[in-house]
PDB file of C-alpha atoms in Angstrom:
ATOM      1  CA  UNK I 289     195.742 166.118  56.946  1.00  0.00           C
ATOM      2  CA  UNK I 290     196.033 168.024  53.836  1.00  0.00           C
ATOM      3  CA  UNK I 291     192.903 169.666  51.947  1.00  0.00           C
ATOM      4  CA  UNK I 292     193.751 170.385  48.155  1.00  0.00           C
ATOM      5  CA  UNK I 293     191.493 172.606  46.065  1.00  0.00           C
ATOM      6  CA  UNK I 294     191.954 172.981  42.269  1.00  0.00           C
ATOM      7  CA  UNK I 295     191.185 175.786  40.394  1.00  0.00           C
ATOM      8  CA  UNK I 296     191.756 177.271  36.627  1.00  0.00           C
ATOM      9  CA  UNK I 297     190.433 174.773  34.344  1.00  0.00           C
ATOM     10  CA  UNK I 298     188.399 175.453  31.357  1.00  0.00           C
ATOM     11  CA  UNK I 299     187.867 175.556  27.626  1.00  0.00           C
ATOM     12  CA  UNK I 300     190.934 176.207  25.229  1.00  0.00           C
ATOM     13  CA  UNK I 301     191.456 175.899  21.657  1.00  0.00           C
ATOM     14  CA  UNK I 302     194.198 173.500  20.468  1.00  0.00           C
ATOM     15  CA  UNK I 303     197.702 175.025  20.652  1.00  0.00           C
ATOM     16  CA  UNK I 304     196.726 177.526  23.494  1.00  0.00           C
ATOM     17  CA  UNK I 305     197.605 177.677  26.993  1.00  0.00           C
ATOM     18  CA  UNK I 306     196.133 177.186  30.399  1.00  0.00           C
ATOM     19  CA  UNK I 307     197.161 177.164  33.787  1.00  0.00           C
ATOM     20  CA  UNK I 308     195.595 175.092  36.771  1.00  0.00           C
ATOM     21  CA  UNK I 309     196.363 175.851  40.301  1.00  0.00           C
ATOM     22  CA  UNK I 310     196.416 173.818  43.510  1.00  0.00           C
ATOM     23  CA  UNK I 311     195.790 175.455  47.124  1.00  0.00           C
ATOM     24  CA  UNK I 312     196.997 173.405  49.809  1.00  0.00           C
ATOM     25  CA  UNK I 313     195.996 173.736  53.681  1.00  0.00           C
ATOM     26  CA  UNK I 314     196.651 171.690  56.593  1.00  0.00           C
ATOM     27  CA  UNK I 315     199.754 169.892  57.383  1.00  0.00           C
ATOM     28  CA  UNK I 316     201.312 170.522  54.119  1.00  0.00           C
ATOM     29  CA  UNK I 317     205.049 170.690  55.649  1.00  0.00           C
ATOM     30  CA  UNK I 318     204.628 166.623  55.842  1.00  0.00           C
ATOM     31  CA  UNK I 319     204.339 166.400  52.028  1.00  0.00           C
ATOM     32  CA  UNK I 320     207.288 164.987  50.260  1.00  0.00           C
ATOM     33  CA  UNK I 321     205.991 165.756  46.550  1.00  0.00           C
ATOM     34  CA  UNK I 322     202.908 167.262  45.215  1.00  0.00           C
ATOM     35  CA  UNK I 323     201.615 165.837  41.669  1.00  0.00           C
ATOM     36  CA  UNK I 324     199.328 166.238  38.905  1.00  0.00           C
ATOM     37  CA  UNK I 325     197.380 163.511  37.235  1.00  0.00           C
ATOM     38  CA  UNK I 326     194.608 163.506  34.930  1.00  0.00           C
ATOM     39  CA  UNK I 327     191.676 161.452  33.896  1.00  0.00           C
ATOM     40  CA  UNK I 328     189.951 161.389  30.513  1.00  0.00           C
ATOM     41  CA  UNK I 329     186.290 159.608  30.042  1.00  0.00           C
ATOM     42  CA  UNK I 330     186.600 155.962  29.772  1.00  0.00           C
ATOM     43  CA  UNK I 331     190.464 155.961  30.827  1.00  0.00           C
ATOM     44  CA  UNK I 332     192.510 155.320  33.804  1.00  0.00           C
ATOM     45  CA  UNK I 333     193.836 158.113  35.936  1.00  0.00           C
ATOM     46  CA  UNK I 334     197.524 158.716  34.417  1.00  0.00           C
ATOM     47  CA  UNK I 335     200.421 160.599  36.073  1.00  0.00           C
ATOM     48  CA  UNK I 336     201.100 164.099  34.462  1.00  0.00           C
ATOM     49  CA  UNK I 337     203.532 165.997  36.875  1.00  0.00           C
ATOM     50  CA  UNK I 338     205.464 166.064  39.908  1.00  0.00           C
ATOM     51  CA  UNK I 339     207.401 168.127  42.085  1.00  0.00           C
ATOM     52  CA  UNK I 340     209.387 167.692  45.209  1.00  0.00           C
ATOM     53  CA  UNK I 341     208.627 169.868  48.351  1.00  0.00           C
ATOM     54  CA  UNK I 342     211.657 171.840  47.885  1.00  0.00           C
ATOM     55  CA  UNK I 343     210.972 172.197  44.160  1.00  0.00           C
ATOM     56  CA  UNK I 344     214.622 171.003  43.285  1.00  0.00           C
ATOM     57  CA  UNK I 345     212.977 168.096  41.586  1.00  0.00           C
ATOM     58  CA  UNK I 346     210.269 167.697  38.811  1.00  0.00           C
ATOM     59  CA  UNK I 347     209.251 164.691  36.976  1.00  0.00           C
ATOM     60  CA  UNK I 348     206.763 164.722  33.861  1.00  0.00           C
ATOM     61  CA  UNK I 349     205.125 162.241  31.787  1.00  0.00           C
ATOM     62  CA  UNK I 350     206.657 161.694  28.430  1.00  0.00           C
ATOM     63  CA  UNK I 351     203.418 162.776  26.786  1.00  0.00           C
ATOM     64  CA  UNK I 352     203.829 166.295  28.332  1.00  0.00           C
ATOM     65  CA  UNK I 353     207.292 167.006  28.673  1.00  0.00           C
ATOM     66  CA  UNK I 354     208.336 170.228  26.790  1.00  0.00           C
ATOM     67  CA  UNK I 355     204.743 171.465  27.077  1.00  0.00           C
ATOM     68  CA  UNK I 356     203.935 171.502  30.655  1.00  0.00           C
ATOM     69  CA  UNK I 357     205.738 173.118  33.501  1.00  0.00           C
ATOM     70  CA  UNK I 358     204.815 172.282  37.246  1.00  0.00           C
ATOM     71  CA  UNK I 359     205.861 174.889  39.931  1.00  0.00           C
ATOM     72  CA  UNK I 360     205.024 175.285  43.482  1.00  0.00           C
ATOM     73  CA  UNK I 361     205.193 178.281  45.915  1.00  0.00           C
ATOM     74  CA  UNK I 362     205.322 177.047  49.385  1.00  0.00           C
ATOM     75  CA  UNK I 363     205.046 180.424  51.022  1.00  0.00           C
ATOM     76  CA  UNK I 364     201.427 180.328  49.441  1.00  0.00           C
ATOM     77  CA  UNK I 365     201.155 176.619  49.852  1.00  0.00           C
ATOM     78  CA  UNK I 366     200.036 176.444  46.050  1.00  0.00           C
ATOM     79  CA  UNK I 367     201.215 174.238  43.047  1.00  0.00           C
ATOM     80  CA  UNK I 368     200.631 175.068  39.655  1.00  0.00           C
ATOM     81  CA  UNK I 369     200.594 173.431  36.300  1.00  0.00           C
ATOM     82  CA  UNK I 370     201.311 175.535  33.280  1.00  0.00           C
ATOM     83  CA  UNK I 371     200.150 173.802  30.187  1.00  0.00           C
ATOM     84  CA  UNK I 372     201.308 175.095  26.568  1.00  0.00           C
ATOM     85  CA  UNK I 373     200.496 173.775  23.005  1.00  0.00           C
ATOM     86  CA  UNK I 374     197.550 172.044  24.158  1.00  0.00           C
ATOM     87  CA  UNK I 375     196.325 169.164  22.274  1.00  0.00           C
ATOM     88  CA  UNK I 376     192.698 167.645  22.249  1.00  0.00           C
ATOM     89  CA  UNK I 377     194.231 164.672  23.871  1.00  0.00           C
ATOM     90  CA  UNK I 378     194.974 166.687  26.960  1.00  0.00           C
ATOM     91  CA  UNK I 379     191.161 166.913  27.613  1.00  0.00           C
ATOM     92  CA  UNK I 380     190.631 165.369  31.058  1.00  0.00           C
ATOM     93  CA  UNK I 381     189.868 166.000  34.607  1.00  0.00           C
ATOM     94  CA  UNK I 382     193.109 167.074  36.325  1.00  0.00           C
ATOM     95  CA  UNK I 383     193.644 166.179  39.750  1.00  0.00           C
ATOM     96  CA  UNK I 384     196.064 167.629  42.417  1.00  0.00           C
ATOM     97  CA  UNK I 385     197.465 165.244  44.786  1.00  0.00           C
ATOM     98  CA  UNK I 386     199.722 165.219  48.043  1.00  0.00           C
ATOM     99  CA  UNK I 387     202.256 162.528  49.227  1.00  0.00           C
ATOM    100  CA  UNK I 388     203.382 162.079  52.854  1.00  0.00           C
ATOM    101  CA  UNK I 389     205.449 158.927  51.808  1.00  0.00           C
ATOM    102  CA  UNK I 390     209.022 159.075  51.386  1.00  0.00           C
ATOM    103  CA  UNK I 391     208.846 156.658  48.794  1.00  0.00           C
ATOM    104  CA  UNK I 392     207.292 158.980  46.209  1.00  0.00           C
ATOM    105  CA  UNK I 393     210.574 160.491  45.769  1.00  0.00           C
ATOM    106  CA  UNK I 394     211.598 157.726  43.972  1.00  0.00           C
ATOM    107  CA  UNK I 395     208.510 156.783  42.377  1.00  0.00           C
ATOM    108  CA  UNK I 396     206.414 159.956  41.638  1.00  0.00           C
ATOM    109  CA  UNK I 397     204.418 158.314  39.145  1.00  0.00           C
ATOM    110  CA  UNK I 398     202.281 155.833  41.411  1.00  0.00           C
ATOM    111  CA  UNK I 399     199.122 157.091  42.135  1.00  0.00           C
ATOM    112  CA  UNK I 400     198.814 154.935  45.267  1.00  0.00           C
ATOM    113  CA  UNK I 401     201.637 156.882  47.048  1.00  0.00           C
ATOM    114  CA  UNK I 402     199.419 159.924  47.211  1.00  0.00           C
ATOM    115  CA  UNK I 403     197.265 159.915  50.032  1.00  0.00           C
ATOM    116  CA  UNK I 404     195.657 163.333  49.631  1.00  0.00           C
ATOM    117  CA  UNK I 405     193.600 164.371  46.375  1.00  0.00           C
ATOM    118  CA  UNK I 406     191.664 167.153  45.318  1.00  0.00           C
ATOM    119  CA  UNK I 407     188.199 167.377  43.663  1.00  0.00           C
ATOM    120  CA  UNK I 408     189.493 168.009  40.127  1.00  0.00           C
ATOM    121  CA  UNK I 409     189.195 170.681  37.547  1.00  0.00           C
ATOM    122  CA  UNK I 410     187.826 169.940  34.094  1.00  0.00           C
ATOM    123  CA  UNK I 411     190.440 170.926  30.893  1.00  0.00           C
ATOM    124  CA  UNK I 412     188.680 170.815  27.572  1.00  0.00           C
ATOM    125  CA  UNK I 413     190.842 171.463  24.432  1.00  0.00           C
ATOM    126  CA  UNK I 414     189.077 171.921  21.306  1.00  0.00           C
ATOM    127  CA  UNK I 415     190.300 171.069  17.954  1.00  0.00           C
TER     128      UNK I 415
END
């Protein structure tokens, strides 16, 4: 079992920055990758970014590439998402997720490969 708790959401103006973090506990050494997904009102949950257990590999959705940076600190069991140049369309509930399935290393964008999810943190970007 892996437990995930997000923090750091809030309200920011367009063009600003925000950092959301995820604290993991439990059997975190079993995870192959950690990811961030988001869900805006009336829309499906979508992939944002993911990072391998080692941190050597990172993956980003095209919509956030160049603006968002995912990182992890295994000593502290945390994964963070630094979000810069935020846009109103980035407004969503951001969810941290963990995968214990090896298949996630070749398909990090698939929500179904993540078996553990946090409760989400709201990010609102005003125009």
